[in-house]
Amino acid sequence: MLDWVLNARGKQIRPILTLLCARLKGKAVDATEVAAVIEICHTASLIHDDIIDEADTRRGQLSVQKKFGKEMAVYAGDFMIFSTIRRTGLKNKPWYGLMFDKLETMCDGEVSQFDNRYNTEITEEKYIENILGKTSAMFSIACGSGAYEGKCKDSEVLAAERFAEKFGLLFQLRDDLLDFVSTDDLAKKTIHNDFWCGYYTLPAIYSFSDCRNGAKLKQIAMDIKNGLYSELTDKRIAELIRVSDGFGYTLGMIDQYAEEAKQSLNVFKDSIARKKLQELVDTVHLSAHRIVSDHLSDIPFEKFVSI
C-alpha cells in the first residue's frame, strides 16, 4: 500500500522550499532528511483529507481510500506520521517542536474549513485564515527549518517564514482556480469539485457578495446541497463566477501575495537559491493568470503578462 502512495509523486513543493531555504546563505548543508520528514507528514495528511472528501483520485491515480478502503487509508496515514516521528534523528532540533505546532495549526485550518462546509456566508477573512492554517503552516515550517539548517540568523528565519506565508496564500489561490477551470495539463481534478462538495473558495466567496449575481450563485450552491441540479449547473457556475469578476478579484489577490512573497526575500543577498525561490513565485503567479486567461477566451493571456 505504501508503494502505491510513494509511486504517485506530487509537486514536492515543500521539500523544494526546504532545500532552497537551506542554501539562502550559500552554505553547503544537507537538509534532505528535514525535507523528507516534512513531505511525509504532508503526504499523510493528504491521505486523511481524501477520506474526509471521499476523493477518488490523488496525484493522477486512485486515492488510497478508493483503492484500499477508508480503514486502510487511516492506518496508512497514521503509520507514515508515527514511523517518521520515531525514526528521525531530528528530534533535538530547535524547530522540531515548532513543526508540531504548525501541524496543529494545519489541523485547525482543516477543521475550520469543514465547519464552514456549505456556508455561503463565509467571509473572505475567514477563508484566508483557513488557508494560513491548512496550507501556509506547512510551507512555513518547510522554509523556516530549511533556513535554520542553512545557518540563517533569527531575523532571516523569520523572513523565510514570511515568504512561506505569502507563497502559501499565492499557491492555494492558484490551486483554487483549478476548481473552476478545466486544465488537465496542470492538475488532474474534477471541475467544480470543491464547489459541489460545499467548500467555497475565493472566486465563489467574492461572487456570493455580488449585488446582481450573488443570490443566483448561492441558490445553485443550496440546490447542489439538496440534490437539485441539472447538466447545465457546471456551466452556470462558471458563468456567474466570471460575470461577478470572481476570477479577476482572485487574480488581484494573487498579484499582491506574489509581490509580498518576493519582497520577503530582500533581506537575503543575491544567490542561486534566492533566484530559484523568486522563479517559483513567478511560475505559480503566471500560471494562475494563464489558467483564467484560457478559461476567459475574451481576455488574452498576453494582457495578463503585461500587468
Short mmCIF file of C-alpha atoms in Angstrom, two decimals:
data_model
loop_
_atom_site.label_atom_id
_atom_site.label_comp_id
_atom_site.label_asym_id
_atom_site.label_seq_id
_atom_site.Cartn_x
_atom_site.Cartn_y
_atom_site.Cartn_z
CA MET A 1 0.00 0.00 0.00
CA LEU A 2 2.83 2.40 0.81
CA ASP A 3 4.38 1.57 -2.54
CA TRP A 4 1.15 2.82 -4.11
CA VAL A 5 1.45 6.07 -2.15
CA LEU A 6 5.09 6.62 -3.00
CA ASN A 7 4.53 5.79 -6.66
CA ALA A 8 2.36 8.89 -7.01
CA ARG A 9 4.82 11.73 -6.70
CA GLY A 10 3.26 15.14 -6.28
CA LYS A 11 4.76 18.53 -6.98
CA GLN A 12 7.00 18.15 -3.88
CA ILE A 13 6.89 21.89 -3.31
CA ARG A 14 7.57 21.65 0.42
CA PRO A 15 10.85 19.71 0.20
CA ILE A 16 11.95 22.01 -2.62
CA LEU A 17 11.32 25.01 -0.38
CA THR A 18 13.26 23.40 2.47
CA LEU A 19 16.28 22.62 0.29
CA LEU A 20 16.31 26.08 -1.30
CA CYS A 21 15.95 27.94 2.00
CA ALA A 22 18.83 25.87 3.38
CA ARG A 23 21.02 27.41 0.67
CA LEU A 24 19.97 31.06 1.08
CA LYS A 25 23.20 31.87 2.94
CA GLY A 26 25.33 29.95 0.47
CA LYS A 27 26.15 27.21 2.98
CA ALA A 28 26.68 23.67 1.71
CA VAL A 29 24.33 21.89 4.11
CA ASP A 30 22.42 18.64 3.77
CA ALA A 31 18.75 19.24 4.59
CA THR A 32 17.38 16.18 2.80
CA GLU A 33 16.18 14.44 5.98
CA VAL A 34 14.39 17.61 7.05
CA ALA A 35 12.74 17.88 3.64
CA ALA A 36 11.76 14.20 3.69
CA VAL A 37 10.13 14.40 7.13
CA ILE A 38 8.03 17.39 6.11
CA GLU A 39 6.95 15.79 2.83
CA ILE A 40 5.98 12.52 4.51
CA CYS A 41 3.84 14.36 7.05
CA HIS A 42 2.22 16.34 4.24
CA THR A 43 1.53 13.20 2.19
CA ALA A 44 -0.03 11.50 5.21
CA SER A 45 -2.32 14.49 5.70
CA LEU A 46 -3.46 14.19 2.08
CA ILE A 47 -4.38 10.53 2.61
CA HIS A 48 -6.59 11.58 5.52
CA ASP A 49 -8.01 14.53 3.52
CA ASP A 50 -9.13 12.15 0.78
CA ILE A 51 -11.07 10.07 3.31
CA ILE A 52 -12.98 13.14 4.52
CA ASP A 53 -13.57 14.41 0.97
CA GLU A 54 -14.30 10.91 -0.37
CA ALA A 55 -11.90 11.74 -3.19
CA ASP A 56 -11.49 9.08 -5.87
CA THR A 57 -8.14 10.26 -7.22
CA ARG A 58 -4.94 11.80 -5.93
CA ARG A 59 -1.92 12.79 -7.99
CA GLY A 60 -3.22 11.16 -11.14
CA GLN A 61 -4.13 7.76 -9.71
CA LEU A 62 -6.73 6.22 -7.41
CA SER A 63 -6.59 7.63 -3.90
CA VAL A 64 -5.59 5.28 -1.10
CA GLN A 65 -9.10 5.29 0.35
CA LYS A 66 -10.60 4.47 -3.05
CA LYS A 67 -8.20 1.63 -3.84
CA PHE A 68 -7.71 0.09 -0.40
CA GLY A 69 -10.69 1.35 1.61
CA LYS A 70 -11.14 4.06 4.24
CA GLU A 71 -9.91 1.93 7.14
CA MET A 72 -6.63 1.07 5.43
CA ALA A 73 -6.17 4.68 4.39
CA VAL A 74 -6.44 5.79 8.03
CA TYR A 75 -3.84 3.21 9.02
CA ALA A 76 -1.53 4.22 6.18
CA GLY A 77 -1.61 7.89 7.09
CA ASP A 78 -1.11 7.16 10.79
CA PHE A 79 1.77 4.79 10.07
CA MET A 80 3.58 7.35 7.90
CA ILE A 81 3.38 10.03 10.58
CA PHE A 82 4.23 7.85 13.58
CA SER A 83 7.06 5.94 11.91
CA THR A 84 8.61 9.20 10.73
CA ILE A 85 8.44 10.71 14.21
CA ARG A 86 10.05 7.62 15.73
CA ARG A 87 12.83 7.11 13.21
CA THR A 88 14.03 10.64 12.54
CA GLY A 89 17.23 11.91 14.10
CA LEU A 90 15.97 15.49 14.11
CA LYS A 91 14.21 15.41 17.48
CA ASN A 92 16.72 17.74 19.17
CA LYS A 93 16.49 20.46 16.55
CA PRO A 94 15.03 23.75 17.88
CA TRP A 95 12.44 23.85 15.08
CA TYR A 96 11.29 20.24 15.59
CA GLY A 97 8.75 21.11 18.27
CA LEU A 98 7.55 24.01 16.15
CA MET A 99 6.73 21.55 13.38
CA PHE A 100 4.06 20.02 15.61
CA ASP A 101 2.73 23.49 16.42
CA LYS A 102 2.37 24.04 12.67
CA LEU A 103 0.72 20.65 12.24
CA GLU A 104 -1.80 21.65 14.90
CA THR A 105 -2.38 24.91 13.03
CA MET A 106 -2.87 22.94 9.82
CA CYS A 107 -5.45 20.73 11.52
CA ASP A 108 -7.24 23.80 12.89
CA GLY A 109 -7.44 25.18 9.35
CA GLU A 110 -8.83 21.91 8.01
CA VAL A 111 -11.40 21.68 10.82
CA SER A 112 -12.49 25.28 10.24
CA GLN A 113 -12.83 24.59 6.53
CA PHE A 114 -15.02 21.58 7.28
CA ASP A 115 -17.09 23.58 9.79
CA ASN A 116 -17.84 26.10 7.03
CA ARG A 117 -18.92 23.49 4.50
CA TYR A 118 -21.95 24.71 2.52
CA ASN A 119 -21.69 28.08 4.28
CA THR A 120 -22.41 30.63 1.56
CA GLU A 121 -21.96 33.41 4.13
CA ILE A 122 -18.30 32.59 4.84
CA THR A 123 -16.22 35.76 4.77
CA GLU A 124 -13.05 36.37 2.82
CA GLU A 125 -11.22 36.99 6.11
CA LYS A 126 -12.25 33.60 7.46
CA TYR A 127 -11.26 31.91 4.23
CA ILE A 128 -7.79 33.49 4.29
CA GLU A 129 -7.44 32.41 7.92
CA ASN A 130 -8.22 28.85 6.85
CA ILE A 131 -5.55 28.99 4.13
CA LEU A 132 -2.97 30.27 6.61
CA GLY A 133 -3.73 27.15 8.62
CA LYS A 134 -4.22 24.37 6.10
CA THR A 135 -1.61 25.46 3.54
CA SER A 136 0.76 28.18 4.76
CA ALA A 137 1.53 26.47 8.08
CA MET A 138 3.42 23.58 6.48
CA PHE A 139 5.10 25.92 4.00
CA SER A 140 6.26 27.94 6.99
CA ILE A 141 7.90 25.01 8.75
CA ALA A 142 9.41 23.89 5.43
CA CYS A 143 11.05 27.27 4.85
CA GLY A 144 11.85 28.03 8.48
CA SER A 145 13.53 24.70 9.17
CA GLY A 146 15.50 24.96 5.94
CA ALA A 147 16.68 28.46 6.79
CA TYR A 148 17.72 27.32 10.27
CA GLU A 149 19.67 24.38 8.86
CA GLY A 150 21.32 26.81 6.46
CA LYS A 151 22.72 28.85 9.38
CA CYS A 152 20.43 31.84 8.89
CA LYS A 153 20.08 34.44 11.65
CA ASP A 154 16.82 34.55 13.60
CA SER A 155 15.64 37.57 11.61
CA GLU A 156 16.37 35.71 8.37
CA VAL A 157 14.49 32.63 9.55
CA LEU A 158 11.51 34.89 10.22
CA ALA A 159 11.88 36.38 6.73
CA ALA A 160 11.84 32.87 5.24
CA GLU A 161 8.68 32.11 7.21
CA ARG A 162 7.06 35.35 5.98
CA PHE A 163 7.91 34.29 2.45
CA ALA A 164 6.29 30.92 3.15
CA GLU A 165 3.10 32.52 4.44
CA LYS A 166 2.65 34.70 1.36
CA PHE A 167 3.70 31.95 -1.02
CA GLY A 168 1.24 29.61 0.67
CA LEU A 169 -1.59 32.07 0.04
CA LEU A 170 -0.48 32.54 -3.56
CA PHE A 171 -0.17 28.79 -4.10
CA GLN A 172 -3.56 27.96 -2.59
CA LEU A 173 -5.42 30.66 -4.50
CA ARG A 174 -3.84 29.44 -7.74
CA ASP A 175 -4.86 25.91 -6.82
CA ASP A 176 -8.38 27.07 -6.01
CA LEU A 177 -8.74 28.47 -9.53
CA LEU A 178 -8.29 24.95 -10.83
CA ASP A 179 -11.61 24.01 -9.27
CA PHE A 180 -13.40 26.26 -11.75
CA VAL A 181 -11.32 25.70 -14.85
CA SER A 182 -10.66 22.51 -16.82
CA THR A 183 -6.86 22.38 -17.05
CA ASP A 184 -5.81 18.76 -17.48
CA ASP A 185 -2.18 19.74 -18.06
CA LEU A 186 -1.93 21.44 -14.68
CA ALA A 187 -3.90 19.22 -12.33
CA LYS A 188 -5.95 16.06 -12.56
CA LYS A 189 -9.06 17.38 -10.81
CA THR A 190 -12.78 17.22 -11.44
CA ILE A 191 -14.11 20.65 -12.39
CA HIS A 192 -16.03 22.39 -9.58
CA ASN A 193 -15.31 19.52 -7.20
CA ASP A 194 -14.75 21.84 -4.22
CA PHE A 195 -17.89 23.85 -5.01
CA TRP A 196 -20.03 20.73 -5.33
CA CYS A 197 -18.68 19.44 -2.01
CA GLY A 198 -19.56 22.72 -0.30
CA TYR A 199 -16.01 24.05 0.05
CA TYR A 200 -16.30 27.59 -1.29
CA THR A 201 -13.06 29.23 -2.34
CA LEU A 202 -12.25 32.88 -3.04
CA PRO A 203 -13.71 33.17 -6.57
CA ALA A 204 -17.06 31.91 -5.25
CA ILE A 205 -16.90 33.79 -1.93
CA TYR A 206 -16.30 37.08 -3.73
CA SER A 207 -19.07 36.29 -6.23
CA PHE A 208 -21.54 35.47 -3.46
CA SER A 209 -21.40 39.15 -2.47
CA ASP A 210 -22.11 40.43 -5.99
CA CYS A 211 -25.30 42.50 -5.93
CA ARG A 212 -26.53 41.15 -9.27
CA ASN A 213 -25.46 37.54 -9.33
CA GLY A 214 -24.58 36.59 -5.76
CA ALA A 215 -28.06 35.39 -4.86
CA LYS A 216 -28.19 33.24 -8.01
CA LEU A 217 -24.89 31.57 -7.18
CA LYS A 218 -25.98 30.99 -3.58
CA GLN A 219 -29.17 29.37 -4.83
CA ILE A 220 -27.17 26.99 -7.02
CA ALA A 221 -25.00 26.14 -4.01
CA MET A 222 -28.07 25.32 -1.94
CA ASP A 223 -29.64 23.35 -4.79
CA ILE A 224 -26.50 21.22 -5.04
CA LYS A 225 -26.56 20.63 -1.27
CA ASN A 226 -30.17 19.47 -1.57
CA GLY A 227 -29.51 17.27 -4.62
CA LEU A 228 -31.30 19.57 -7.06
CA TYR A 229 -29.21 20.26 -10.15
CA SER A 230 -29.08 19.75 -13.90
CA GLU A 231 -26.49 19.01 -16.54
CA LEU A 232 -26.18 22.78 -17.09
CA THR A 233 -25.21 23.51 -13.48
CA ASP A 234 -21.44 23.45 -14.06
CA LYS A 235 -21.73 25.87 -16.96
CA ARG A 236 -23.94 28.19 -14.92
CA ILE A 237 -21.48 28.24 -12.00
CA ALA A 238 -18.63 29.26 -14.28
CA GLU A 239 -20.71 31.96 -15.96
CA LEU A 240 -21.77 33.53 -12.67
CA ILE A 241 -18.21 33.49 -11.31
CA ARG A 242 -16.96 35.16 -14.48
CA VAL A 243 -19.57 37.94 -14.72
CA SER A 244 -19.18 38.66 -10.99
CA ASP A 245 -15.42 39.15 -11.54
CA GLY A 246 -14.62 36.38 -9.09
CA PHE A 247 -11.69 35.26 -11.19
CA GLY A 248 -10.40 38.80 -11.67
CA TYR A 249 -10.59 39.59 -7.96
CA THR A 250 -8.76 36.38 -7.09
CA LEU A 251 -6.03 37.22 -9.58
CA GLY A 252 -5.66 40.64 -7.97
CA MET A 253 -5.06 38.98 -4.60
CA ILE A 254 -2.61 36.58 -6.23
CA ASP A 255 -0.71 39.56 -7.66
CA GLN A 256 -0.49 41.06 -4.18
CA TYR A 257 0.73 37.91 -2.47
CA ALA A 258 3.28 37.23 -5.21
CA GLU A 259 4.80 40.67 -4.73
CA GLU A 260 4.82 40.35 -0.93
CA ALA A 261 6.45 36.91 -1.14
CA LYS A 262 9.30 38.23 -3.27
CA GLN A 263 9.76 41.28 -1.05
CA SER A 264 10.23 38.96 1.92
CA LEU A 265 13.40 37.67 0.27
CA ASN A 266 15.03 41.11 0.10
CA VAL A 267 16.89 40.51 3.37
CA PHE A 268 18.98 37.87 1.61
CA LYS A 269 21.87 38.56 -0.71
CA ASP A 270 21.66 37.51 -4.34
CA SER A 271 22.17 33.78 -4.71
CA ILE A 272 21.03 30.88 -6.83
CA ALA A 273 18.67 29.76 -4.06
CA ARG A 274 17.05 33.20 -3.78
CA LYS A 275 16.69 33.39 -7.55
CA LYS A 276 15.05 29.94 -7.67
CA LEU A 277 12.57 30.93 -4.95
CA GLN A 278 11.68 34.06 -6.91
CA GLU A 279 11.29 32.00 -10.06
CA LEU A 280 8.99 29.63 -8.18
CA VAL A 281 6.80 32.56 -7.20
CA ASP A 282 6.77 33.81 -10.80
CA THR A 283 5.87 30.37 -12.14
CA VAL A 284 2.87 29.99 -9.85
CA HIS A 285 1.88 33.62 -10.39
CA LEU A 286 1.88 33.47 -14.17
CA SER A 287 0.26 30.04 -14.27
CA ALA A 288 -2.69 31.47 -12.32
CA HIS A 289 -3.15 34.15 -14.96
CA ARG A 290 -2.83 31.58 -17.71
CA ILE A 291 -5.49 29.40 -16.11
CA VAL A 292 -8.01 32.22 -16.09
CA SER A 293 -6.97 33.53 -19.49
CA ASP A 294 -7.54 30.12 -21.04
CA HIS A 295 -10.92 29.98 -19.36
CA LEU A 296 -11.94 33.54 -20.28
CA SER A 297 -11.32 33.34 -24.00
CA ASP A 298 -12.15 37.03 -24.48
CA ILE A 299 -9.15 38.06 -22.36
CA PRO A 300 -5.82 37.01 -23.98
CA PHE A 301 -3.00 35.73 -21.80
CA GLU A 302 -0.68 38.39 -23.24
CA LYS A 303 -2.74 41.04 -21.48
CA PHE A 304 -2.09 39.40 -18.13
CA VAL A 305 1.62 39.02 -18.83
CA SER A 306 1.91 42.78 -19.31
CA ILE A 307 0.39 43.54 -15.89
#
